[in-house]
mmCIF file of C-alpha atoms in Angstrom:
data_model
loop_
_atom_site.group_PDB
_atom_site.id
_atom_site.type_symbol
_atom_site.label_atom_id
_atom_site.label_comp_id
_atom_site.label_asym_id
_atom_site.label_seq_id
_atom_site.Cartn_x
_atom_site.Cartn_y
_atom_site.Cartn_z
ATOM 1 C CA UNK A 1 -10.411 46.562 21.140
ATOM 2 C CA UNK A 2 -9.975 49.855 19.549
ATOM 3 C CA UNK A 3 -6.542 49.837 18.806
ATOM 4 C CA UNK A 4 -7.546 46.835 16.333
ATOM 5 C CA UNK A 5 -7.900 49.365 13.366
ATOM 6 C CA UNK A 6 -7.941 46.228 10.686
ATOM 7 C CA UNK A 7 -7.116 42.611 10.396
ATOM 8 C CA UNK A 8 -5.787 40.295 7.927
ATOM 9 C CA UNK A 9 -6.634 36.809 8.116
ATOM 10 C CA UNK A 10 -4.285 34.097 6.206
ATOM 11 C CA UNK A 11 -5.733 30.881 5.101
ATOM 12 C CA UNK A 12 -8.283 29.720 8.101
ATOM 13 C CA UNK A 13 -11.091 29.962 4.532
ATOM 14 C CA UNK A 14 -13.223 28.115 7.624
ATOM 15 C CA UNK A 15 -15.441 30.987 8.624
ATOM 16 C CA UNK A 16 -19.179 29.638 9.870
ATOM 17 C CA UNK A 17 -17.496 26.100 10.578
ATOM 18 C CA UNK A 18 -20.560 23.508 10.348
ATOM 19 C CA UNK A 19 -21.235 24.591 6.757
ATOM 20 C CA UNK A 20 -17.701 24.719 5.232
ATOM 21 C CA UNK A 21 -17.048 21.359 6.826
ATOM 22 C CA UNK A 22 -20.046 19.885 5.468
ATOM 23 C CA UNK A 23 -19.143 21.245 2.171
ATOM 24 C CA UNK A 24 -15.711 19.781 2.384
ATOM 25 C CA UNK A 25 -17.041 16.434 2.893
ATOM 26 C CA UNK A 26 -19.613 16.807 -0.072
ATOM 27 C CA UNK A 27 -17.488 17.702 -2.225
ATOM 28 C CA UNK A 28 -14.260 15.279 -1.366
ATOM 29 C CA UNK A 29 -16.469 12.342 -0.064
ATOM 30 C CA UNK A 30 -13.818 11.881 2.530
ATOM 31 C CA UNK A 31 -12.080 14.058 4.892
ATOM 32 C CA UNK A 32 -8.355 15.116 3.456
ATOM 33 C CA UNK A 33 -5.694 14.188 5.260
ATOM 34 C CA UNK A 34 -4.518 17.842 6.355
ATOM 35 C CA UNK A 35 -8.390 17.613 9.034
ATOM 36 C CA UNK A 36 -7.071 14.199 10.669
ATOM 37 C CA UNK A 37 -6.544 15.127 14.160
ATOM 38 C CA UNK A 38 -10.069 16.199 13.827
ATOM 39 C CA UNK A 39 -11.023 13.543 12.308
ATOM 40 C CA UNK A 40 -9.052 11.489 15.106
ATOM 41 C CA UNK A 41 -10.779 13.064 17.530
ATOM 42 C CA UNK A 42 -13.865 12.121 16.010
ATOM 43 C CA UNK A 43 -14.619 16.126 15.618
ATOM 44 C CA UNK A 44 -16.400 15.461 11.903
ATOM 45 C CA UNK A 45 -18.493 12.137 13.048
ATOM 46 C CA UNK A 46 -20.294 14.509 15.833
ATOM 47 C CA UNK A 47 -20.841 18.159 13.217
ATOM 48 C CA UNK A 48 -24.268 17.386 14.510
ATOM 49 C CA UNK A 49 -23.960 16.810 18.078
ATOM 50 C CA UNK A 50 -26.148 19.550 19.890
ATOM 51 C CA UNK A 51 -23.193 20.290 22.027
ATOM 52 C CA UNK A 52 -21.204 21.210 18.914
ATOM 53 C CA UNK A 53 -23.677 24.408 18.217
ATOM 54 C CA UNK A 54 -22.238 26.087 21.760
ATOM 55 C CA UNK A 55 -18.324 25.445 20.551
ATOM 56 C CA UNK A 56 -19.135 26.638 16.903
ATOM 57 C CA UNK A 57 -20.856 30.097 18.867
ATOM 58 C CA UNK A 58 -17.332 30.113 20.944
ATOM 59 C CA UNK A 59 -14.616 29.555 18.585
ATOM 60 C CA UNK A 60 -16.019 30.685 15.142
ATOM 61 C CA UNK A 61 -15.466 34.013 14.154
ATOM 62 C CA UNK A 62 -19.019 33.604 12.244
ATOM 63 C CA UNK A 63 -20.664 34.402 15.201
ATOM 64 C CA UNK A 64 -18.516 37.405 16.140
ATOM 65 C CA UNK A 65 -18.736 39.439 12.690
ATOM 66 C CA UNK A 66 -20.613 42.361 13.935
ATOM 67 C CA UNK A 67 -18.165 43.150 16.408
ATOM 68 C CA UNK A 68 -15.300 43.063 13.123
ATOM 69 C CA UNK A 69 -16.407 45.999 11.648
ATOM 70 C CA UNK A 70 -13.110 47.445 10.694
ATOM 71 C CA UNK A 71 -11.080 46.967 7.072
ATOM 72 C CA UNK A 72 -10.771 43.417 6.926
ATOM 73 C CA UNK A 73 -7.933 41.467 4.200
ATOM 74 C CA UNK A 74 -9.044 38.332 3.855
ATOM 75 C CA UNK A 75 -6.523 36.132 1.793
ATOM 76 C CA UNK A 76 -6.894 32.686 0.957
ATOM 77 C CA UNK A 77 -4.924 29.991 -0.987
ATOM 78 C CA UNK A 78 -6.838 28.679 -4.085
ATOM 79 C CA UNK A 79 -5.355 24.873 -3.735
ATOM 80 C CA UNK A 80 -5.190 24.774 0.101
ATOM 81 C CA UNK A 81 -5.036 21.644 1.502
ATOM 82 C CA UNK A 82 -7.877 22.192 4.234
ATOM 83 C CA UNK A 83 -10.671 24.137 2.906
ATOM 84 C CA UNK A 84 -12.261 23.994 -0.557
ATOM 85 C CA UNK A 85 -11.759 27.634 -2.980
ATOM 86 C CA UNK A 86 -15.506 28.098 -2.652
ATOM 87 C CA UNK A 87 -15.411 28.157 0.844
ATOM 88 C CA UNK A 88 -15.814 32.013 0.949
ATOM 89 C CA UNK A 89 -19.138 31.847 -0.019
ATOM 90 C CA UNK A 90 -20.616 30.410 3.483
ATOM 91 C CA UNK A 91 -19.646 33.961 5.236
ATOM 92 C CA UNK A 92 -18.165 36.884 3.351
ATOM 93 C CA UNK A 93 -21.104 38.428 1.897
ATOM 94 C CA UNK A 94 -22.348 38.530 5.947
ATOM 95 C CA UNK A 95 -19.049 40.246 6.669
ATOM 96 C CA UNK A 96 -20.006 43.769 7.979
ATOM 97 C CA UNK A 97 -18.102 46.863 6.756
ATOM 98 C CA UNK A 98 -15.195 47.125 4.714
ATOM 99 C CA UNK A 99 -13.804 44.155 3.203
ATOM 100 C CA UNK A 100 -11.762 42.411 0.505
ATOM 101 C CA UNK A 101 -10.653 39.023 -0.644
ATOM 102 C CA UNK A 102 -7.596 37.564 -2.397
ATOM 103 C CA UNK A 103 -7.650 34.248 -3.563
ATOM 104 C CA UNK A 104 -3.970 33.418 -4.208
ATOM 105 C CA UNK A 105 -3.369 31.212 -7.283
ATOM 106 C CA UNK A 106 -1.693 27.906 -7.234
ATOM 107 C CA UNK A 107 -0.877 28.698 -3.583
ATOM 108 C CA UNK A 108 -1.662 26.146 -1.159
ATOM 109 C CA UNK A 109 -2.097 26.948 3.096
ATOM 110 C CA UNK A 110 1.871 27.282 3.290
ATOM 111 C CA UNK A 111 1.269 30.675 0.130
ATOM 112 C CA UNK A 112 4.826 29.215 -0.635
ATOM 113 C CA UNK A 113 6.407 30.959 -4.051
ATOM 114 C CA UNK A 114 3.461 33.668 -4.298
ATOM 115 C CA UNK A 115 3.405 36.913 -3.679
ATOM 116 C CA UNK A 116 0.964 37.285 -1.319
ATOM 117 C CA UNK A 117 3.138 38.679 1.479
ATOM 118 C CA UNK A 118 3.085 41.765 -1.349
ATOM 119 C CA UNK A 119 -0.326 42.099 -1.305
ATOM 120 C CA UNK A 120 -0.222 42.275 2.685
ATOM 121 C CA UNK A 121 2.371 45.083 2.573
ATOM 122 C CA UNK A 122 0.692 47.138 0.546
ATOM 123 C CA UNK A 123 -2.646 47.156 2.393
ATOM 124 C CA UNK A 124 -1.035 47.647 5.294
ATOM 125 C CA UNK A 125 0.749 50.505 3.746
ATOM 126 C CA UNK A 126 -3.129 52.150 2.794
ATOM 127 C CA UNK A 127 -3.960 51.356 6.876
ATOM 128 C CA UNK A 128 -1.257 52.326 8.285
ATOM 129 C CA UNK A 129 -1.128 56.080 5.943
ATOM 130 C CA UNK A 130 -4.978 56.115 6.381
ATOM 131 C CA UNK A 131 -5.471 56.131 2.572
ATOM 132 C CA UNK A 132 -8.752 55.248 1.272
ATOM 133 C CA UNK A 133 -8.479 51.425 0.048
ATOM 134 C CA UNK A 134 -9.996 50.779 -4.082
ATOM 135 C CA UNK A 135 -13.475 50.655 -4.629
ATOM 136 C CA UNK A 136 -15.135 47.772 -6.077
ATOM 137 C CA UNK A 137 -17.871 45.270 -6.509
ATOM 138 C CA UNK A 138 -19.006 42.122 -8.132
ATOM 139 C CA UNK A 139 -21.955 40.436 -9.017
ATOM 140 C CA UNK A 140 -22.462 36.662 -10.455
ATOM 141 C CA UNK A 141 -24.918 35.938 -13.060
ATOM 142 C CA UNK A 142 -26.640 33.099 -13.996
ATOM 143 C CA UNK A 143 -24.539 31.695 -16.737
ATOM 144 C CA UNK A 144 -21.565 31.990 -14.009
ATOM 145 C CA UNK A 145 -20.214 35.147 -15.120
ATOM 146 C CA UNK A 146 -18.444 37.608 -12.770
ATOM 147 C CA UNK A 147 -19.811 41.303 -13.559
ATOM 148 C CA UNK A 148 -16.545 43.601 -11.943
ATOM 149 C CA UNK A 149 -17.723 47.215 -11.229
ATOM 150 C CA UNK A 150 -14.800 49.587 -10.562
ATOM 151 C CA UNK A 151 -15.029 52.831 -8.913
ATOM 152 C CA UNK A 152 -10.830 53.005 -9.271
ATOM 153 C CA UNK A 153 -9.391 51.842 -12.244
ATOM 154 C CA UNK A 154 -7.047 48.888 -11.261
ATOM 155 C CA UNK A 155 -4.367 48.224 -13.481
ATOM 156 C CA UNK A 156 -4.644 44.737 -14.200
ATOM 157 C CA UNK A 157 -7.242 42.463 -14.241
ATOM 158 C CA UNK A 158 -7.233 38.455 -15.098
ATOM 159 C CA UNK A 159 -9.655 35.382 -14.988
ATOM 160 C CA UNK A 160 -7.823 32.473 -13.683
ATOM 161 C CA UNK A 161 -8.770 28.936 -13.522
ATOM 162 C CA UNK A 162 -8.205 25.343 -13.410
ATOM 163 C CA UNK A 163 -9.988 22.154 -13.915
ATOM 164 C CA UNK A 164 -9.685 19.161 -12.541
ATOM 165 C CA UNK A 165 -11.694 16.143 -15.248
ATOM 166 C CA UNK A 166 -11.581 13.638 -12.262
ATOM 167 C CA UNK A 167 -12.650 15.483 -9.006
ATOM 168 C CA UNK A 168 -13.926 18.295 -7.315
ATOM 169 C CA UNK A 169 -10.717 18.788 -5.978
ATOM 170 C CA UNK A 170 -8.348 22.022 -6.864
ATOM 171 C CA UNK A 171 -5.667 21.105 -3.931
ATOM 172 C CA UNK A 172 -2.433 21.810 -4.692
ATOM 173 C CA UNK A 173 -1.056 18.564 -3.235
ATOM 174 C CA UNK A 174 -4.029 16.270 -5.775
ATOM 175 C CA UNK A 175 -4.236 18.444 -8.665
ATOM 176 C CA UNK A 176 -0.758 20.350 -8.963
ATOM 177 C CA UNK A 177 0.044 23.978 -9.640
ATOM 178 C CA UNK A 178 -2.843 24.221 -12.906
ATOM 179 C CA UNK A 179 -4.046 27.280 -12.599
ATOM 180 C CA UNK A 180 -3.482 29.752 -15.782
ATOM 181 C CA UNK A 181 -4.948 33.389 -15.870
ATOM 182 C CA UNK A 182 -6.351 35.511 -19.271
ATOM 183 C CA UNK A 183 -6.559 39.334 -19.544
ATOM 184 C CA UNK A 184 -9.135 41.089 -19.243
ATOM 185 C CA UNK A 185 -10.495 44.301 -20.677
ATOM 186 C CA UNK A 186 -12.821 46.330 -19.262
ATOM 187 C CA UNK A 187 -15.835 47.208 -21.619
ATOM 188 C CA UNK A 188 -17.344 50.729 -22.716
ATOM 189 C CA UNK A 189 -19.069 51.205 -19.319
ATOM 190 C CA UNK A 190 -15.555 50.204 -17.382
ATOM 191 C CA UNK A 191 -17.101 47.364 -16.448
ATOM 192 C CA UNK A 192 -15.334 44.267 -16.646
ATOM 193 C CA UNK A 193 -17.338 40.634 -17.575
ATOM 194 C CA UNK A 194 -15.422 37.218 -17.073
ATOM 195 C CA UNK A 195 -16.551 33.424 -17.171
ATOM 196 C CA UNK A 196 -16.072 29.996 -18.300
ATOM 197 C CA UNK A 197 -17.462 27.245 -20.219
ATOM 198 C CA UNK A 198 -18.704 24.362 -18.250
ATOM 199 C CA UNK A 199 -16.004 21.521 -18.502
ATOM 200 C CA UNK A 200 -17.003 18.529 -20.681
ATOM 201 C CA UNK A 201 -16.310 16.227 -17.861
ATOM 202 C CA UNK A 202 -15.419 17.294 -14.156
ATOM 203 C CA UNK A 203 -15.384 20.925 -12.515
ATOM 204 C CA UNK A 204 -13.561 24.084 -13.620
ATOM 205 C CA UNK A 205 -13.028 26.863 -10.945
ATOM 206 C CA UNK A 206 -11.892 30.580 -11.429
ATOM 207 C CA UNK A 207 -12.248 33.549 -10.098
ATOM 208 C CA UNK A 208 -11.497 37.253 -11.092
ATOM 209 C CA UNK A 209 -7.997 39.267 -9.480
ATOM 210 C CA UNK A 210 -7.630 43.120 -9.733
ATOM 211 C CA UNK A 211 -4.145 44.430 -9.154
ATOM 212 C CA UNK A 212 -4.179 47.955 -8.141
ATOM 213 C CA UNK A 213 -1.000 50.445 -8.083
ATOM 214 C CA UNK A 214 -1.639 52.292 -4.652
ATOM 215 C CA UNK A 215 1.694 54.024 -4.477
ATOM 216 C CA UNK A 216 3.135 51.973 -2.150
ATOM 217 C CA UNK A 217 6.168 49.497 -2.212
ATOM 218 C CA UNK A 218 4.409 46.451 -4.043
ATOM 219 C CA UNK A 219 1.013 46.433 -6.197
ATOM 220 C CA UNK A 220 -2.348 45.322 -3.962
ATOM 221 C CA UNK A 221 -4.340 42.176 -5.734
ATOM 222 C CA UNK A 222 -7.878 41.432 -4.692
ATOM 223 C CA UNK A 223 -10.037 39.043 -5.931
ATOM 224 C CA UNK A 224 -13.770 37.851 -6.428
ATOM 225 C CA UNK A 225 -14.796 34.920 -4.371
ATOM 226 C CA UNK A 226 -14.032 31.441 -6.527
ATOM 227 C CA UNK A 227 -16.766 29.992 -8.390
ATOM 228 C CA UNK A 228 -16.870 25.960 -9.213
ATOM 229 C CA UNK A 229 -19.076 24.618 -12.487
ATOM 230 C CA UNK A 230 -20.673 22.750 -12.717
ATOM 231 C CA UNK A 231 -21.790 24.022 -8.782
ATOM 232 C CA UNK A 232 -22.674 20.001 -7.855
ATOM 233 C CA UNK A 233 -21.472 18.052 -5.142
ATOM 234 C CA UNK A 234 -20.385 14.807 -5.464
ATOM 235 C CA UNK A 235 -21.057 13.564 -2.246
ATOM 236 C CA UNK A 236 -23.724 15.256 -1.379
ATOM 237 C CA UNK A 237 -25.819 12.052 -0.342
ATOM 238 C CA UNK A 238 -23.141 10.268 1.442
ATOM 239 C CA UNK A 239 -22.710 9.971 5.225
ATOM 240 C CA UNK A 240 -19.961 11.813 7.183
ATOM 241 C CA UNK A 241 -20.460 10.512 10.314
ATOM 242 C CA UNK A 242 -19.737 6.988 9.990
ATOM 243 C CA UNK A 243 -16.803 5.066 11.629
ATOM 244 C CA UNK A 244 -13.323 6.039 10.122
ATOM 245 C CA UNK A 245 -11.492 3.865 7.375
ATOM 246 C CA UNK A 246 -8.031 5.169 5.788
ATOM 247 C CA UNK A 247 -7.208 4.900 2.086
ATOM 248 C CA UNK A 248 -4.600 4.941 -0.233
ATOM 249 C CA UNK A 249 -4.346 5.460 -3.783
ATOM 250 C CA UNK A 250 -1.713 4.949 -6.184
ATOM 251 C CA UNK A 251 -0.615 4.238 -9.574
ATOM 252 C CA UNK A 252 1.441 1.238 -10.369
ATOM 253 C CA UNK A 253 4.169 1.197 -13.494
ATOM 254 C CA UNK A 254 1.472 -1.222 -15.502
ATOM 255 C CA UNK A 255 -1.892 -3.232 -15.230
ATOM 256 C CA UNK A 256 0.412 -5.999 -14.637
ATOM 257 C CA UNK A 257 2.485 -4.548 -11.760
ATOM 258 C CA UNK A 258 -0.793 -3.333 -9.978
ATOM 259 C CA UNK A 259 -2.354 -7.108 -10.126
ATOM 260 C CA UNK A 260 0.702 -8.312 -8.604
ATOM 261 C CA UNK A 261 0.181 -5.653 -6.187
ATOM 262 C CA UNK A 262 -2.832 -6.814 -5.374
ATOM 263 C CA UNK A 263 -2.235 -10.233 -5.501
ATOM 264 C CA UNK A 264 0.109 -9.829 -2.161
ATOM 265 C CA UNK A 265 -3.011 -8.310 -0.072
ATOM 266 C CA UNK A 266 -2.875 -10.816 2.639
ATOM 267 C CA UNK A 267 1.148 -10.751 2.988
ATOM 268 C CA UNK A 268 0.766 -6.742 2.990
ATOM 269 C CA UNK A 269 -1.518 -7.396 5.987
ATOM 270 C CA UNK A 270 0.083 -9.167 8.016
ATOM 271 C CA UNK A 271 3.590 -7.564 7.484
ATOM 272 C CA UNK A 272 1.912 -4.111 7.877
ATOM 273 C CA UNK A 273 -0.869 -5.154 10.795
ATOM 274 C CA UNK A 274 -3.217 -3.535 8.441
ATOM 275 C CA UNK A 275 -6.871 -4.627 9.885
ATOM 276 C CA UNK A 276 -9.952 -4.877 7.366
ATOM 277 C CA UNK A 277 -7.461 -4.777 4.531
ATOM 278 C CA UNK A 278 -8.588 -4.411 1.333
ATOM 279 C CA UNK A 279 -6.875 -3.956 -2.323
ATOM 280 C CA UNK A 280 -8.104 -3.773 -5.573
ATOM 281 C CA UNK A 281 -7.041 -1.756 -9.173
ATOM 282 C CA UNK A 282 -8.164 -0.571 -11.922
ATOM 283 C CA UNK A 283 -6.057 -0.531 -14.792
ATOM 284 C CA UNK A 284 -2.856 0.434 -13.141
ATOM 285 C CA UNK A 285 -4.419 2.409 -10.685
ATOM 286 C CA UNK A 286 -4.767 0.397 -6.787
ATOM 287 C CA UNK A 287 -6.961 1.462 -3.974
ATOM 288 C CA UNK A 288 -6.126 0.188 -0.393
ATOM 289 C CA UNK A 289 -8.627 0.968 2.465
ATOM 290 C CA UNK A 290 -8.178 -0.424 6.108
ATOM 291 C CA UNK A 291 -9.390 0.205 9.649
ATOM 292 C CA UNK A 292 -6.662 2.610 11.451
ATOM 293 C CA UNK A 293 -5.017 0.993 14.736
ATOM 294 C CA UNK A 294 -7.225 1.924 17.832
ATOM 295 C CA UNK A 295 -4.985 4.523 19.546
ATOM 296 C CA UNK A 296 -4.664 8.105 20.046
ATOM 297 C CA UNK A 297 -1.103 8.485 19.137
ATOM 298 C CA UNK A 298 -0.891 10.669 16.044
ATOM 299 C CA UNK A 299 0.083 8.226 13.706
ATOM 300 C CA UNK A 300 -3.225 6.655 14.134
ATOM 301 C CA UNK A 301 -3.478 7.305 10.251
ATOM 302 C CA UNK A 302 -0.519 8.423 8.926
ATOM 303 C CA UNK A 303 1.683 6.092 10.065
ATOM 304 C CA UNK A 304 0.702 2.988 8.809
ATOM 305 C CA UNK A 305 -0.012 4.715 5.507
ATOM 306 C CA UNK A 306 3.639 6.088 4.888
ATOM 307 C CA UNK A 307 4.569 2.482 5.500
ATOM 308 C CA UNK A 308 2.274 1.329 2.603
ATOM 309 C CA UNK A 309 3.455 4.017 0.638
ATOM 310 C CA UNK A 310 7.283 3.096 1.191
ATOM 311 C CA UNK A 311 6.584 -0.452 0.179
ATOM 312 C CA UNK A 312 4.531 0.781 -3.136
ATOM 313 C CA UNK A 313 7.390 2.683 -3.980
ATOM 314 C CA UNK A 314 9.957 0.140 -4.022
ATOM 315 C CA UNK A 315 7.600 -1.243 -6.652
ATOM 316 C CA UNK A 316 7.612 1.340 -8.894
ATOM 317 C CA UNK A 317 4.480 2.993 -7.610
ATOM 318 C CA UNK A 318 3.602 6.912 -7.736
ATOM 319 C CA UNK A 319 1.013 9.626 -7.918
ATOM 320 C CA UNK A 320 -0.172 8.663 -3.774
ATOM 321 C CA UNK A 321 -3.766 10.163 -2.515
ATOM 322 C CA UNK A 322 -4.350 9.625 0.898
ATOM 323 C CA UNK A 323 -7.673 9.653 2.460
ATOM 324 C CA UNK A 324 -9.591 9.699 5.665
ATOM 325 C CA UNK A 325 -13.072 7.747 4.618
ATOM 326 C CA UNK A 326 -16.306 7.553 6.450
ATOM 327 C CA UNK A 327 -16.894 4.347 6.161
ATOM 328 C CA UNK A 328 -15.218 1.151 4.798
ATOM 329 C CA UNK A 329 -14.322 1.399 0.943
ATOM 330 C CA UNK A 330 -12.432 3.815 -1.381
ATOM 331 C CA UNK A 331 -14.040 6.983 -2.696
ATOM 332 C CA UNK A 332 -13.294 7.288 -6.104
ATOM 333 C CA UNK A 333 -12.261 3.696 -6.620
ATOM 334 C CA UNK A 334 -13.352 2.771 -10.113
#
C-alpha cells in the first residue's frame, strides 16, 4: 500500500517465528508463562509439523520483508516477557531498506515507565517533515565488542547491561529492573567501541543506544541489536516437543520452612487436585511440577498454579517462577 510511507513495530521481537521460538526454548528450557495459550494449544510441541512451514509463510512478517521496504522503527523491550533480547538477530540484518532498532532498557512488553513513546514521536516527527533520519552502523567483533560508525554525531551514547549469575534469562518479571548504562566516548576516528567482560558465572547482555537531537519535541534513541556472553544455550539439547508439565518455584522463609513444605506434598495434592505432583527443595528454595488438568479452559495452567502460590504465601513463601515444562520435572531445580 503506498500510503504506508513507514512502520513502527512495538514489541512482537518474533520476526522469522520457528527460529526465535526455538531459541526461546534453548535458552529458558521451558516455555514462559506469557506463550501458554500456545503452549495450550500445543502450538510449540508441533514447531516441526510440516503443516506449520505454510502458517509461518502466512502470518510471519519474515516472509514478507521485501515487500517492507520503507523506514522501518523497530522497538523492542530488553526484559520482555515473550521473546528473548537477542531475538533481533534471527531477521533484522535481512530487513531490506532503511531501518533502525531500539532496545528499551529495563522495559518489559507493557514499555511501562520508559520513554519509548519519545522515541516514537520523534521519528515520526523526521517521517512525517520528510527529514533525512541519522546515519549509522555497527559491526560486532570477535571479542563481543560493538564497533559504532556515525555519519551524524548523536549526542549521547551508552553501553547498558545486565547479568543474570543464575539464568539466561533478562525478563523483567525473573530478573528485575538490572540494567545500568556507562558513557561512552567516541575515539579519534568518531568511532565509538563498547563491550563487556564475560561474567564469571552466568550470562551478561548489553547493547549500545545513541540518542540523537533531531529538532523535534523529544530526543530519538536507537540502539545496536543485544548481544548475550557467553553466546551458549542452556538447553540447547533438550526436547521441546514433549507432553506439557507446569512448575513452580519459590523460596521459603528457611531450609526448615521449605522441608515442611515439602513434607505436606500429598495433602497439597489432594486439596489442590494437583496430578503427578511432585515437591522437592533445595536449601530454602522448593520446586513443584505437576500435570495441568485436561481442559481447554484458560486456566489450564494458571489456575491451579495461583492456587499453589496463595497457599505458599500464607507460609511465608516469595520470589514465585512459573513455568510451562516439556516434560515432567523442574528446569533449574538444583
Amino acid at each position: 500500500d503506498p500510503r504506508v510511507v513507514a512502520i513502527m513495530p512495538l514489541v512482537i521481537d518474533v520476526v522469522n517465528v520457528k527460529p526465535s521460538m526455538e531459541h526461546h526454548f534453548a535458552a529458558y528450557g521451558f516455555w514462559a508463562p506469557s506463550v501458554g495459550n500456545y503452549v495450550q494449544h500445543r502450538i510449540m510441541q508441533r514447531l516441526e509439523h510440516p503443516r506449520m512451514e505454510s502458517l509461518y509463510k502466512l502470518v510471519d512478517p519474515y516472509y514478507y520483508r521485501h515487500r517492507l521496504t520503507m523506514p522501518k522503527f523497530i522497538v523492542n523491550a530488553s526484559g520482555d516477557q515473550f521473546f528473548c533480547p537477542d531475538s533481533s538477530r534471527f531477521y533484522f540484518d535481512d530487513l531490506e531498506g532503511e531501518k533502525y532498532l531500539r532496545y528499551v532498557p529495563n522495559a518489559d512488553h507493557g514499555l511501562d515507565g520508559s520513554d519509548a513513546v519519545e522515541s516514537l514521536v520523534a521519528f515520526m516527527t523526521l517521517i512525517m517533515s520528510d527529514k533525512p533520519r541519522p546515519k549509522f552502523s555497527w559491526t560486532q567483533e570477535a571479542d563481543g565488542s560493538f564497533i559504532v560508525t556515525t555519519e551524524d554525531a548523536p549526542k549521547e551514547v551508552r553501553l547498558w547491561q545486565a547479568t543474570n549469575p543464575e539464568a539466561r534469562d533478562f525478563r523483567v518479571e525473573t530478573l528485575g529492573r538490572k540494567y545500568t548504562s556507562t558513557l561512552v566516548e567516541a575515539d579519534r576516528k568518531g568511532t565509538y567501541v563498547a563491550g563487556v567482560e564475560q561474567p564469571d558465572k552466568g550470562w551478561t547482555a548489553y547493547f549500545v543506544e545513541l540518542t540523537y537531537d533531531v529538532g523535534a519535541a523529544t530526543p530519538l534513541k536507537v540502539t545496536t541489536n543485544v548481544r548475550i556472553v557467553p553466546d551458549t544455550l542452556p538447553y540447547a539439547d533438550k526436547n521441546p516437543s514433549l507432553p506439557t508439565t507446569v512448575s513452580l518455584v519459590c523460596t521459603a522463609k528457611d531450609e526448615a520452612a521449605a522441608a515442611a513444605i515439602v513434607a505436606s506434598k500429598s495433602e497439597l495434592a489432594n486439596q489442590l487436585q494437583l496430578e503427578d505432583f511432585t515437591a522437592s527443595h533445595s536449601g530454602a528454595r522448593c520446586y513443584f511440577n505437576w500435570k495441568p488438568l485436561d481442559t481447554d479452559s484458560d486456566d489450564q495452567f494458571e489456575g491451579p498454579a495461583k492456587k499453589l502460590a496463595g497457599y505458599l504465601k500464607g507460609k511465608g513463601c516469595d520470589g514465585f517462577q512459573f513455568q510451562l515444562e516439556s516434560g515432567p520435572g523442574v528446569t533449574g531445580a538444583k
